[in-house]
Short mmCIF file of N, CA and C in Angstrom, two decimals:
data_model
loop_
_atom_site.label_atom_id
_atom_site.label_comp_id
_atom_site.label_asym_id
_atom_site.label_seq_id
_atom_site.Cartn_x
_atom_site.Cartn_y
_atom_site.Cartn_z
N PHE A 254 48.53 -65.21 28.66
CA PHE A 254 49.29 -64.04 28.98
C PHE A 254 49.56 -63.09 27.74
N PRO A 255 48.53 -62.90 26.96
CA PRO A 255 48.74 -62.01 25.76
C PRO A 255 49.26 -60.59 26.19
N SER A 256 50.16 -60.22 25.30
CA SER A 256 50.76 -58.85 25.50
C SER A 256 50.59 -58.13 24.21
N HIS A 257 51.04 -56.90 24.20
CA HIS A 257 50.93 -56.12 22.96
C HIS A 257 51.98 -56.67 21.88
N ASP A 258 52.87 -57.55 22.25
CA ASP A 258 53.80 -58.05 21.24
C ASP A 258 53.30 -59.41 20.63
N THR A 259 52.24 -59.92 21.19
CA THR A 259 51.74 -61.21 20.74
C THR A 259 51.46 -61.30 19.24
N PRO A 260 50.80 -60.32 18.63
CA PRO A 260 50.53 -60.38 17.24
C PRO A 260 51.80 -60.50 16.38
N ILE A 261 52.80 -59.77 16.77
CA ILE A 261 54.08 -59.77 16.04
C ILE A 261 54.70 -61.16 16.20
N ALA A 262 54.70 -61.75 17.40
CA ALA A 262 55.32 -63.05 17.60
C ALA A 262 54.55 -64.14 16.79
N ILE A 263 53.26 -64.06 16.70
CA ILE A 263 52.41 -64.99 15.92
C ILE A 263 52.76 -64.84 14.49
N PHE A 264 52.87 -63.58 14.05
CA PHE A 264 53.23 -63.29 12.59
C PHE A 264 54.55 -63.95 12.26
N ILE A 265 55.53 -63.69 13.07
CA ILE A 265 56.90 -64.18 12.86
C ILE A 265 56.85 -65.72 12.89
N SER A 266 56.18 -66.35 13.76
CA SER A 266 56.04 -67.76 13.93
C SER A 266 55.38 -68.38 12.65
N ASN A 267 54.32 -67.75 12.23
CA ASN A 267 53.65 -68.23 10.99
C ASN A 267 54.55 -68.11 9.77
N VAL A 268 55.21 -67.03 9.56
CA VAL A 268 56.05 -66.88 8.41
C VAL A 268 57.24 -67.81 8.42
N VAL A 269 57.91 -67.94 9.59
CA VAL A 269 59.06 -68.83 9.72
C VAL A 269 58.58 -70.31 9.51
N GLY A 270 57.47 -70.68 10.05
CA GLY A 270 56.95 -72.06 9.85
C GLY A 270 56.66 -72.30 8.37
N VAL A 271 56.07 -71.41 7.72
CA VAL A 271 55.81 -71.56 6.24
C VAL A 271 57.13 -71.59 5.51
N GLY A 272 58.09 -70.82 5.91
CA GLY A 272 59.41 -70.86 5.25
C GLY A 272 60.08 -72.22 5.46
N ILE A 273 60.02 -72.71 6.61
CA ILE A 273 60.61 -74.11 6.91
C ILE A 273 59.92 -75.13 6.09
N ALA A 274 58.59 -75.05 6.09
CA ALA A 274 57.80 -76.09 5.24
C ALA A 274 58.20 -75.92 3.75
N GLY A 275 58.30 -74.70 3.30
CA GLY A 275 58.58 -74.50 1.88
C GLY A 275 60.00 -74.94 1.51
N PHE A 276 60.92 -74.71 2.38
CA PHE A 276 62.30 -75.16 2.18
C PHE A 276 62.33 -76.62 2.09
N ILE A 277 61.68 -77.33 3.01
CA ILE A 277 61.61 -78.81 3.02
C ILE A 277 60.91 -79.32 1.75
N ALA A 278 59.78 -78.69 1.37
CA ALA A 278 59.03 -79.13 0.21
C ALA A 278 59.79 -78.92 -1.17
N PHE A 279 60.49 -77.82 -1.18
CA PHE A 279 61.15 -77.45 -2.45
C PHE A 279 62.58 -78.01 -2.61
N ARG A 280 63.21 -78.32 -1.45
CA ARG A 280 64.63 -78.67 -1.54
C ARG A 280 64.86 -80.11 -1.23
N ILE A 281 63.90 -80.86 -0.82
CA ILE A 281 64.10 -82.29 -0.57
C ILE A 281 63.37 -83.03 -1.68
N SER A 282 63.92 -84.22 -1.97
CA SER A 282 63.33 -85.01 -3.03
C SER A 282 61.86 -85.17 -2.99
N LYS A 283 61.15 -85.19 -4.00
CA LYS A 283 59.69 -85.26 -4.00
C LYS A 283 59.20 -86.55 -3.42
N PHE A 284 59.97 -87.57 -3.35
CA PHE A 284 59.51 -88.88 -2.88
C PHE A 284 60.09 -89.22 -1.48
N ASP A 285 60.64 -88.24 -0.81
CA ASP A 285 61.24 -88.48 0.54
C ASP A 285 60.21 -88.53 1.54
N LEU A 286 60.04 -89.70 2.22
CA LEU A 286 58.99 -89.85 3.19
C LEU A 286 59.22 -89.03 4.48
N SER A 287 60.36 -88.48 4.67
CA SER A 287 60.66 -87.64 5.82
C SER A 287 59.82 -86.33 5.74
N LYS A 288 59.35 -85.99 4.48
CA LYS A 288 58.48 -84.77 4.38
C LYS A 288 57.26 -84.93 5.26
N LEU A 289 56.75 -86.21 5.32
CA LEU A 289 55.50 -86.42 6.10
C LEU A 289 55.67 -86.16 7.56
N PHE A 290 56.91 -86.22 7.99
CA PHE A 290 57.20 -85.84 9.46
C PHE A 290 57.47 -84.30 9.55
N TRP A 291 58.38 -83.83 8.72
CA TRP A 291 58.85 -82.50 8.81
C TRP A 291 57.89 -81.43 8.52
N ILE A 292 57.06 -81.57 7.44
CA ILE A 292 56.20 -80.46 7.11
C ILE A 292 54.99 -80.45 8.03
N PRO A 293 54.16 -81.51 8.14
CA PRO A 293 52.97 -81.24 9.01
C PRO A 293 53.39 -81.35 10.52
N GLY A 294 54.38 -82.11 10.79
CA GLY A 294 54.72 -82.30 12.16
C GLY A 294 55.48 -81.16 12.75
N PHE A 295 56.66 -80.84 12.23
CA PHE A 295 57.52 -79.69 12.79
C PHE A 295 57.04 -78.36 12.33
N ALA A 296 57.06 -78.14 10.97
CA ALA A 296 56.63 -76.86 10.45
C ALA A 296 55.19 -76.55 10.81
N GLY A 297 54.28 -77.52 10.61
CA GLY A 297 52.91 -77.29 10.87
C GLY A 297 52.65 -76.99 12.39
N GLY A 298 53.38 -77.64 13.21
CA GLY A 298 53.30 -77.39 14.68
C GLY A 298 53.82 -75.97 15.03
N LEU A 299 54.73 -75.45 14.25
CA LEU A 299 55.32 -74.20 14.50
C LEU A 299 54.33 -73.07 14.12
N THR A 300 53.59 -73.32 13.02
CA THR A 300 52.64 -72.26 12.60
C THR A 300 51.44 -72.17 13.48
N THR A 301 50.78 -71.08 13.50
CA THR A 301 49.67 -70.79 14.37
C THR A 301 48.55 -70.10 13.65
N PHE A 302 48.28 -70.51 12.46
CA PHE A 302 47.25 -69.82 11.69
C PHE A 302 45.91 -69.96 12.33
N SER A 303 45.62 -71.07 13.02
CA SER A 303 44.38 -71.17 13.72
C SER A 303 44.34 -70.19 14.91
N SER A 304 45.48 -69.91 15.53
CA SER A 304 45.49 -68.90 16.61
C SER A 304 45.15 -67.54 16.03
N VAL A 305 45.67 -67.25 14.86
CA VAL A 305 45.29 -65.88 14.25
C VAL A 305 43.85 -65.80 14.09
N ALA A 306 43.23 -66.84 13.61
CA ALA A 306 41.76 -66.76 13.38
C ALA A 306 41.07 -66.69 14.67
N LEU A 307 41.47 -67.43 15.63
CA LEU A 307 40.77 -67.37 16.98
C LEU A 307 41.01 -65.98 17.73
N ILE A 308 42.17 -65.47 17.69
CA ILE A 308 42.39 -64.18 18.28
C ILE A 308 41.68 -63.10 17.66
N HIS A 309 41.51 -63.10 16.37
CA HIS A 309 40.85 -62.06 15.68
C HIS A 309 39.37 -62.34 15.28
N ALA A 310 38.85 -63.46 15.82
CA ALA A 310 37.46 -63.78 15.48
C ALA A 310 36.51 -62.84 16.00
N ASP A 311 36.82 -62.34 17.19
CA ASP A 311 35.88 -61.36 17.84
C ASP A 311 35.94 -59.95 17.21
N LYS A 312 37.03 -59.73 16.54
CA LYS A 312 37.24 -58.40 15.94
C LYS A 312 36.93 -58.39 14.44
N SER A 313 36.26 -57.45 13.99
CA SER A 313 36.05 -57.30 12.51
C SER A 313 36.67 -55.98 12.06
N THR A 314 37.65 -55.54 12.82
CA THR A 314 38.26 -54.22 12.40
C THR A 314 39.18 -54.42 11.26
N LEU A 315 39.46 -53.23 10.58
CA LEU A 315 40.24 -53.28 9.45
C LEU A 315 41.66 -53.76 9.82
N SER A 316 42.16 -53.43 10.95
CA SER A 316 43.51 -53.90 11.35
C SER A 316 43.56 -55.42 11.44
N ALA A 317 42.47 -56.04 12.00
CA ALA A 317 42.44 -57.47 12.19
C ALA A 317 42.43 -58.14 10.85
N ILE A 318 41.69 -57.63 9.92
CA ILE A 318 41.54 -58.18 8.62
C ILE A 318 42.89 -57.98 7.83
N ALA A 319 43.49 -56.81 8.02
CA ALA A 319 44.76 -56.52 7.26
C ALA A 319 45.91 -57.49 7.93
N TYR A 320 45.84 -57.76 9.20
CA TYR A 320 46.81 -58.62 9.82
C TYR A 320 46.75 -59.98 9.33
N PHE A 321 45.55 -60.53 9.17
CA PHE A 321 45.38 -61.85 8.63
C PHE A 321 45.83 -62.02 7.25
N TYR A 322 45.34 -61.05 6.33
CA TYR A 322 45.78 -61.10 4.92
C TYR A 322 47.25 -60.79 4.84
N GLY A 323 47.76 -59.93 5.63
CA GLY A 323 49.20 -59.60 5.61
C GLY A 323 50.07 -60.84 5.88
N THR A 324 49.62 -61.67 6.82
CA THR A 324 50.30 -62.92 7.19
C THR A 324 50.30 -63.82 6.05
N VAL A 325 49.17 -64.00 5.34
CA VAL A 325 49.03 -64.93 4.19
C VAL A 325 49.85 -64.44 3.02
N VAL A 326 49.82 -63.14 2.78
CA VAL A 326 50.63 -62.63 1.66
C VAL A 326 52.13 -62.68 1.93
N ALA A 327 52.52 -62.39 3.13
CA ALA A 327 53.98 -62.53 3.47
C ALA A 327 54.42 -63.94 3.37
N SER A 328 53.55 -64.90 3.74
CA SER A 328 53.93 -66.38 3.65
C SER A 328 54.04 -66.76 2.21
N ILE A 329 53.11 -66.35 1.38
CA ILE A 329 53.19 -66.70 -0.09
C ILE A 329 54.38 -66.10 -0.78
N ALA A 330 54.70 -64.88 -0.37
CA ALA A 330 55.87 -64.15 -0.93
C ALA A 330 57.11 -64.89 -0.53
N LEU A 331 57.23 -65.33 0.73
CA LEU A 331 58.36 -66.11 1.10
C LEU A 331 58.52 -67.41 0.30
N LEU A 332 57.41 -68.05 0.15
CA LEU A 332 57.42 -69.33 -0.64
C LEU A 332 57.92 -69.05 -2.03
N PHE A 333 57.49 -67.93 -2.64
CA PHE A 333 57.92 -67.50 -3.97
C PHE A 333 59.47 -67.34 -3.98
N LEU A 334 60.02 -66.73 -2.97
CA LEU A 334 61.42 -66.50 -2.85
C LEU A 334 62.25 -67.83 -2.64
N ILE A 335 61.65 -68.77 -1.92
CA ILE A 335 62.33 -70.04 -1.62
C ILE A 335 62.29 -71.02 -2.77
N LYS A 336 61.18 -70.91 -3.61
CA LYS A 336 61.03 -71.92 -4.69
C LYS A 336 62.21 -71.79 -5.66
N PRO A 337 62.74 -72.97 -6.02
CA PRO A 337 63.82 -72.90 -7.01
C PRO A 337 63.31 -72.35 -8.34
N LYS A 338 64.20 -71.65 -9.01
CA LYS A 338 63.85 -71.02 -10.29
C LYS A 338 63.99 -72.09 -11.40
N VAL A 339 62.99 -72.11 -12.24
CA VAL A 339 62.86 -73.13 -13.33
C VAL A 339 63.39 -72.42 -14.56
N GLU A 340 64.35 -73.00 -15.25
CA GLU A 340 64.83 -72.48 -16.51
C GLU A 340 64.03 -73.13 -17.62
N ARG A 341 63.54 -72.27 -18.54
CA ARG A 341 62.73 -72.76 -19.66
C ARG A 341 63.52 -72.85 -20.89
#
C-alpha cells in the first residue's frame, strides 16, 4: 500500500533505528552482551535500508540517488551527535 508519504516514513524509520543502535553502542558498556540483542535485533529490525534499495532499484533518477545518500548522511550525522565527546 505505498503512498506518497512512504519515502518519508522509511527515512524516519532508518534514522531513528540508527539513532537507537548508536545510543546502545555508545552508551552501554562495550562488553555488555545485551548489545547482541538490541542492536541487530531491535534497532536492525527497525531500519529498512534494504527497502530503500529495493524501492529505488528501478529508478536511477537524481531524486532516488539523493534520497539514498541523504538517508546515509543523516544517519552518520546523527551518530556523530550521539557519540560521547572524547577529551584529549
